[in-house]
PDB file of C-alpha atoms in Angstrom:
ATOM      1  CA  UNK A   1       0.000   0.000   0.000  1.00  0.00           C
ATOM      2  CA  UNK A   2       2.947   2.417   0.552  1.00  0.00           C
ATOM      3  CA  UNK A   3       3.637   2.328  -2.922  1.00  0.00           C
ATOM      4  CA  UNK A   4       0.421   4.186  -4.022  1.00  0.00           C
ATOM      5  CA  UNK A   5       0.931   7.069  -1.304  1.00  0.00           C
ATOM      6  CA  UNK A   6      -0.508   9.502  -4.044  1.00  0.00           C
ATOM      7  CA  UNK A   7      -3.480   7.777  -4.842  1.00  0.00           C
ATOM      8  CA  UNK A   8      -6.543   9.809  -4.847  1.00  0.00           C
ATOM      9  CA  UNK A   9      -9.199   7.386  -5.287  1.00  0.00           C
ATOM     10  CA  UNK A  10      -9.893   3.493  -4.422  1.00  0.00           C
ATOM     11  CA  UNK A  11     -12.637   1.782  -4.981  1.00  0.00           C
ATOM     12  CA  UNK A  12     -12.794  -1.663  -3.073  1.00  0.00           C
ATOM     13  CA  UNK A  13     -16.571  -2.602  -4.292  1.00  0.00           C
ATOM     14  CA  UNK A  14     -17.839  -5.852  -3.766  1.00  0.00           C
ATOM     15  CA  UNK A  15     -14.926  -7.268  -2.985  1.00  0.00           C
ATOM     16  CA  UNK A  16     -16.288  -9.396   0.464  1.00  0.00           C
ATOM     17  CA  UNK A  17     -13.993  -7.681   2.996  1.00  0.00           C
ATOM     18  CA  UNK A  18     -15.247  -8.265   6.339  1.00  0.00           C
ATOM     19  CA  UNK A  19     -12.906  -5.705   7.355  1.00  0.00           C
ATOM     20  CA  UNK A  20     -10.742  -2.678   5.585  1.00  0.00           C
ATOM     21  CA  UNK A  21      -7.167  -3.237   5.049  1.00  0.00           C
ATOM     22  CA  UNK A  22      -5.129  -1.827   7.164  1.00  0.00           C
ATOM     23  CA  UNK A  23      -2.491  -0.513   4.466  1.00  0.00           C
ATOM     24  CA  UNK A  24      -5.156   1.437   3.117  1.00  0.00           C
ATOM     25  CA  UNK A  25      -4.621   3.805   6.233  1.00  0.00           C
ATOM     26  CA  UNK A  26      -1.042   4.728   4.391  1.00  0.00           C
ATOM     27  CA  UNK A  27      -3.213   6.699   1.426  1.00  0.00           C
ATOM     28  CA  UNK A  28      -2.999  10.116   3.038  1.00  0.00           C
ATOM     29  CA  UNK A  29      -4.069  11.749  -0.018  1.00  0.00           C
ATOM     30  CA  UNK A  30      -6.724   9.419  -0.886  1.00  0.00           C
ATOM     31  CA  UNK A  31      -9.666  11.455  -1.938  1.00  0.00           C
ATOM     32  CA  UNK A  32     -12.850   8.807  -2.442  1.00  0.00           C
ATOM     33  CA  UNK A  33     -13.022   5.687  -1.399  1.00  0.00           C
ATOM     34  CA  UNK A  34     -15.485   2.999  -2.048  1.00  0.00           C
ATOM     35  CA  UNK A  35     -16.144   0.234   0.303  1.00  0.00           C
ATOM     36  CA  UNK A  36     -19.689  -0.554  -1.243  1.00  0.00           C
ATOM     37  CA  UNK A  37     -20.835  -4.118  -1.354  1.00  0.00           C
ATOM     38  CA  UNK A  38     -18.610  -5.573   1.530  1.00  0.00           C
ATOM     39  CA  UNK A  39     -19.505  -7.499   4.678  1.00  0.00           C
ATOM     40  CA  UNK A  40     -18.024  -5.041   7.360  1.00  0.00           C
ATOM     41  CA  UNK A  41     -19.937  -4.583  10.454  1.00  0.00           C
ATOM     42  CA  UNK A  42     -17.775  -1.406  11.648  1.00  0.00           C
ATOM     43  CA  UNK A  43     -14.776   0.976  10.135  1.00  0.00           C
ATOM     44  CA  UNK A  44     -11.215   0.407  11.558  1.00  0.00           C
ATOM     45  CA  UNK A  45     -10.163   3.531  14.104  1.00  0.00           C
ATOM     46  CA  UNK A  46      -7.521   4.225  11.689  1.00  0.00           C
ATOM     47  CA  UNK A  47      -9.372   5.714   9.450  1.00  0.00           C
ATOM     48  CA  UNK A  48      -9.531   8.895  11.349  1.00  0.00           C
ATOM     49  CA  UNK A  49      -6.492   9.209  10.409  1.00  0.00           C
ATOM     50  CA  UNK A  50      -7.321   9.677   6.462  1.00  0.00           C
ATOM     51  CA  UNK A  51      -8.106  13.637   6.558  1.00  0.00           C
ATOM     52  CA  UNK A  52      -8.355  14.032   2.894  1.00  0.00           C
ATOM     53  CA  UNK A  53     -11.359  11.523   2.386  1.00  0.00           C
ATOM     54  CA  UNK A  54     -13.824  14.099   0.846  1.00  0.00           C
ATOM     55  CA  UNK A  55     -16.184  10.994  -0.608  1.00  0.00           C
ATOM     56  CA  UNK A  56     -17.304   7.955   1.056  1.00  0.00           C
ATOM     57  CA  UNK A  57     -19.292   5.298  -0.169  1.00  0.00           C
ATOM     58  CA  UNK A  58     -20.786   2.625   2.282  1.00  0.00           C
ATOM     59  CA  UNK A  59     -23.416   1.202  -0.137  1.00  0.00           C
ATOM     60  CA  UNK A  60     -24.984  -2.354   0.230  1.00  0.00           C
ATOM     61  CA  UNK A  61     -23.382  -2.460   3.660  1.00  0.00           C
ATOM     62  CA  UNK A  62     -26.490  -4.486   5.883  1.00  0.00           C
ATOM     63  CA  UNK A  63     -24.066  -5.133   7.994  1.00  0.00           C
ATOM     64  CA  UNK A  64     -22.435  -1.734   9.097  1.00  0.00           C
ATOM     65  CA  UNK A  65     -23.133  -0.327  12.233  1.00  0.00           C
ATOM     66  CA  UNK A  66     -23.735   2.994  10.964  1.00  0.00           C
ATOM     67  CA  UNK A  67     -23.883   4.737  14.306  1.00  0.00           C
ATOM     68  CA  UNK A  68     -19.721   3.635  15.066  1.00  0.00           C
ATOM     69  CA  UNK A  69     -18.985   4.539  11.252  1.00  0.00           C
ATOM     70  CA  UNK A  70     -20.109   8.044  11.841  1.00  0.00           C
ATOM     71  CA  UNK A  71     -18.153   8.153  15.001  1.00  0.00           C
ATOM     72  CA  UNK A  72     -14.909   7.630  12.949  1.00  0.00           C
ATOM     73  CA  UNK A  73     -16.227   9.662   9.750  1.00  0.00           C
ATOM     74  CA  UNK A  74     -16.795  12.636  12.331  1.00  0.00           C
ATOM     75  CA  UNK A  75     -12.856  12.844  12.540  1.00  0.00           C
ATOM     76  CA  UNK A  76     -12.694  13.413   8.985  1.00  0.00           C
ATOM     77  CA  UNK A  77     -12.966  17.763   8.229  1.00  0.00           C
ATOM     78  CA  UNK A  78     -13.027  17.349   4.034  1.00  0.00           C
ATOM     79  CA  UNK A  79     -15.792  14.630   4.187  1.00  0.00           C
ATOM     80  CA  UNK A  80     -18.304  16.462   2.111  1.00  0.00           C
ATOM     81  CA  UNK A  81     -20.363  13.368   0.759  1.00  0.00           C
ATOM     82  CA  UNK A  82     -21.218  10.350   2.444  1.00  0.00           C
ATOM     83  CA  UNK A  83     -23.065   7.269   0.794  1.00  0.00           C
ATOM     84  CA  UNK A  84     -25.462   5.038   2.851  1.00  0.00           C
ATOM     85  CA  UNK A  85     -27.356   3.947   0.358  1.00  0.00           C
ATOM     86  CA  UNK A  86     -29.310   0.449   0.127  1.00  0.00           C
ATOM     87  CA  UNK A  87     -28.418  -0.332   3.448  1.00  0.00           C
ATOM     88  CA  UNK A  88     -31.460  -1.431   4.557  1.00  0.00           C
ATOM     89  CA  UNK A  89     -31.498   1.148   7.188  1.00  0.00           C
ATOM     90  CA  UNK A  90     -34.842   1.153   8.411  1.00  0.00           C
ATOM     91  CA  UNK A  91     -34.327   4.688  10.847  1.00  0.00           C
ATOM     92  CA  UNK A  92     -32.688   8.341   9.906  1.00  0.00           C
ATOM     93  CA  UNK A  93     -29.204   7.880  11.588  1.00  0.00           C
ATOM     94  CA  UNK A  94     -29.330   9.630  15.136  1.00  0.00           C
ATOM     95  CA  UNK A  95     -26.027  10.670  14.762  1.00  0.00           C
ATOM     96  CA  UNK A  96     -25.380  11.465  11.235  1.00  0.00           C
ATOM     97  CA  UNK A  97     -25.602  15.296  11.528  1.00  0.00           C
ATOM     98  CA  UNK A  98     -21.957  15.165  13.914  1.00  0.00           C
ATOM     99  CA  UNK A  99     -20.370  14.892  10.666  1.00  0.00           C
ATOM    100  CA  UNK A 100     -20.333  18.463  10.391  1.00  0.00           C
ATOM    101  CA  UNK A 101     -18.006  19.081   7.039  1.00  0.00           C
ATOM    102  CA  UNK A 102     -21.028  17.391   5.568  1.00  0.00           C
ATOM    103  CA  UNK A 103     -22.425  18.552   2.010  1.00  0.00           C
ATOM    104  CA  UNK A 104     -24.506  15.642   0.440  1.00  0.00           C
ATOM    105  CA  UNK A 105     -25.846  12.425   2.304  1.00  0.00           C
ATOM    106  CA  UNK A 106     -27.225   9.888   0.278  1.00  0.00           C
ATOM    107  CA  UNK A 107     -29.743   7.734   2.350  1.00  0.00           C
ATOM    108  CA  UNK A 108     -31.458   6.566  -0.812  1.00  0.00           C
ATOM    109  CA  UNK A 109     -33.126   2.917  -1.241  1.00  0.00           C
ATOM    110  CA  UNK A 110     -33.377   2.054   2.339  1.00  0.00           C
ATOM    111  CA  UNK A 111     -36.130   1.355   4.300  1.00  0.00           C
ATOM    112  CA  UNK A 112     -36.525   4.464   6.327  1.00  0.00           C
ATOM    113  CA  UNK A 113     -40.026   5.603   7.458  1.00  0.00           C
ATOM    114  CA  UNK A 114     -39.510   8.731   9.154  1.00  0.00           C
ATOM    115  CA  UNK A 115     -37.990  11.410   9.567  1.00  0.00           C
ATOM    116  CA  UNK A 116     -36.675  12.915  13.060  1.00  0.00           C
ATOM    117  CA  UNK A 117     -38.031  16.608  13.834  1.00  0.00           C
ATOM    118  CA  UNK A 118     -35.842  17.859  16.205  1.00  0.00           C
ATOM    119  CA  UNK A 119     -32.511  17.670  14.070  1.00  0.00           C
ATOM    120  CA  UNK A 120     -29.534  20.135  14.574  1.00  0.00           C
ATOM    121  CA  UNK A 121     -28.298  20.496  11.253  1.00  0.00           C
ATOM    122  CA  UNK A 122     -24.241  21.061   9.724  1.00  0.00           C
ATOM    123  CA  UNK A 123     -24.372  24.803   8.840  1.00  0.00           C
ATOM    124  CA  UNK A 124     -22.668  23.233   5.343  1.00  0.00           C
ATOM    125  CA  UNK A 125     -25.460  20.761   4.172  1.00  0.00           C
ATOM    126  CA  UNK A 126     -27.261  21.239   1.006  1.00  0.00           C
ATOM    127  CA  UNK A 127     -28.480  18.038   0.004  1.00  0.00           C
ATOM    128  CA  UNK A 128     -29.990  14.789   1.792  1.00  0.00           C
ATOM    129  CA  UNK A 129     -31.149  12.450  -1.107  1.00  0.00           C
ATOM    130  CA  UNK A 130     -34.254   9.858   0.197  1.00  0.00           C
ATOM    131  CA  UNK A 131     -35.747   8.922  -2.865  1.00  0.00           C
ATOM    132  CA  UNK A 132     -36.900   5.290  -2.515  1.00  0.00           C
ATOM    133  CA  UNK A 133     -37.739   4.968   0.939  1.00  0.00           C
ATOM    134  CA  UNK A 134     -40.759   4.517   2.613  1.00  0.00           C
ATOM    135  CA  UNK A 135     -41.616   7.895   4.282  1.00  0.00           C
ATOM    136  CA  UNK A 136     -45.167   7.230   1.625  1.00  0.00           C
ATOM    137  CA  UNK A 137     -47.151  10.748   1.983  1.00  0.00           C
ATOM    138  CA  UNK A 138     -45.978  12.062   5.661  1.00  0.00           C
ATOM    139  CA  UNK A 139     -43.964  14.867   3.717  1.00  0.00           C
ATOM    140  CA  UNK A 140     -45.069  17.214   1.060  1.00  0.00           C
ATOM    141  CA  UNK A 141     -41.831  16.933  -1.665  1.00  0.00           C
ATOM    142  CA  UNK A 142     -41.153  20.261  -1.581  1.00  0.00           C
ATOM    143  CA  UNK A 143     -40.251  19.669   1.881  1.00  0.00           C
ATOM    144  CA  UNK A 144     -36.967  21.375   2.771  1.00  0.00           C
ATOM    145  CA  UNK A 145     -35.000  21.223   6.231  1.00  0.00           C
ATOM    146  CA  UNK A 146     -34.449  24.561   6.630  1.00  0.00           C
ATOM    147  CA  UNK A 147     -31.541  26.702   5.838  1.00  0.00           C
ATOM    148  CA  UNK A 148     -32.246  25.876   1.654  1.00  0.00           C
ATOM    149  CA  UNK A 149     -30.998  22.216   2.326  1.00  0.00           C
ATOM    150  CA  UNK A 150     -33.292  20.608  -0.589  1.00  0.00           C
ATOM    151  CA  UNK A 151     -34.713  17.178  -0.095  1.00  0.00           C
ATOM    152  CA  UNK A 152     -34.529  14.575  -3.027  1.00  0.00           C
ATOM    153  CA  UNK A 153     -37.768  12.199  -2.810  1.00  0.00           C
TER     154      UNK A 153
END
C-alpha cells in the first residue's frame, strides 16, 4: 500500500472484505473511497487518520453499524459526501448530523419511514437524497430542512 501514497481514489466494491485493510490507512491523499458491497460490520479507528477523504461510499453495507462509522467519519474535516445507500437502514441515523463538514448524504433505497423533527443540522449541508424509501405521503416533496438544504424524494 505504501507504494500508491498519491493515490486519490480506491474503490474496493464488492470485494467481500469483512474488514478494511489496514495498508489502506497509508493513502494520506486518498480522496474517495469505495467500500460498497462488503460485509463489514464497523470501520477500523484508523481511518480517522485519512483527513483528505472528501467521498465515502458505504453502499450495500447491511451489515455496518452505521452509528460507530459516523463516530470515525466525524474525525474526517473534508468529508463532504457520504453514501449510505441500500443499506437497509430502516431509521434516519441519530447521529449522522456530527459529521459536520457534511455537504450531500445519500440515504437513498433504504427502508426508512420517518424522519426525526428535532434535528440540529451542519451549517454546510445542502443536500440529503431519500428517494426510494418509505416515508409514503408524511412529507409534502417540496419539503426542505431549513436553511435551503433541498430534499430529493
Amino acid at each position: 500500500w505504501k507504494r500508491f501514497q498519491n493515490l486519490e481514489f480506491l474503490s474496493l466494491k464488492n470485494e467481500h472484505l469483512k474488514e478494511v485493510p489496514i495498508g489502506i490507512g497509508y493513502l494520506y491523499k486518498l480522496k474517495v473511497l469505495d467500500l460498497s458491497g462488503n460485509e463489514m460490520s464497523r470501520l477500523p479507528s484508523f481511518m480517522k487518520k485519512m483527513k483528505n477523504l472528501e467521498e465515502v461510499y458505504l453502499n450495500d453495507e447491511v451489515n455496518l453499524n452505521v452509528s460507530q462509522s459516523i463516530s470515525i467519519l466525524r474525525r474526517l474535516p473534508k468529508l463532504k459526501s457520504l453514501h449510505l445507500e441500500n443499506d437497509h437502514l430502516k431509521s434516519f441515523p441519530a447521529n449522522i448530523f456530527k459529521l459536520k463538514y457534511l455537504e450531500n448524504l445519500y440515504l437513498n433505497n433504504n427502508e426508512i419511514n420517518s424522519l426525526p423533527t428535532n434535528l440540529k443540522l451542519p451549517n454546510n449541508l445542502k443536500m440529503i437524497d431519500l428517494k426510494t424509501n418509505e416515508l409514503g405521503e408524511l412529507i409534502d416533496k417540496e419539503n426542505r430542512f431549513g436553511k435551503g438544504i433541498i430534499i430529493k424524494f
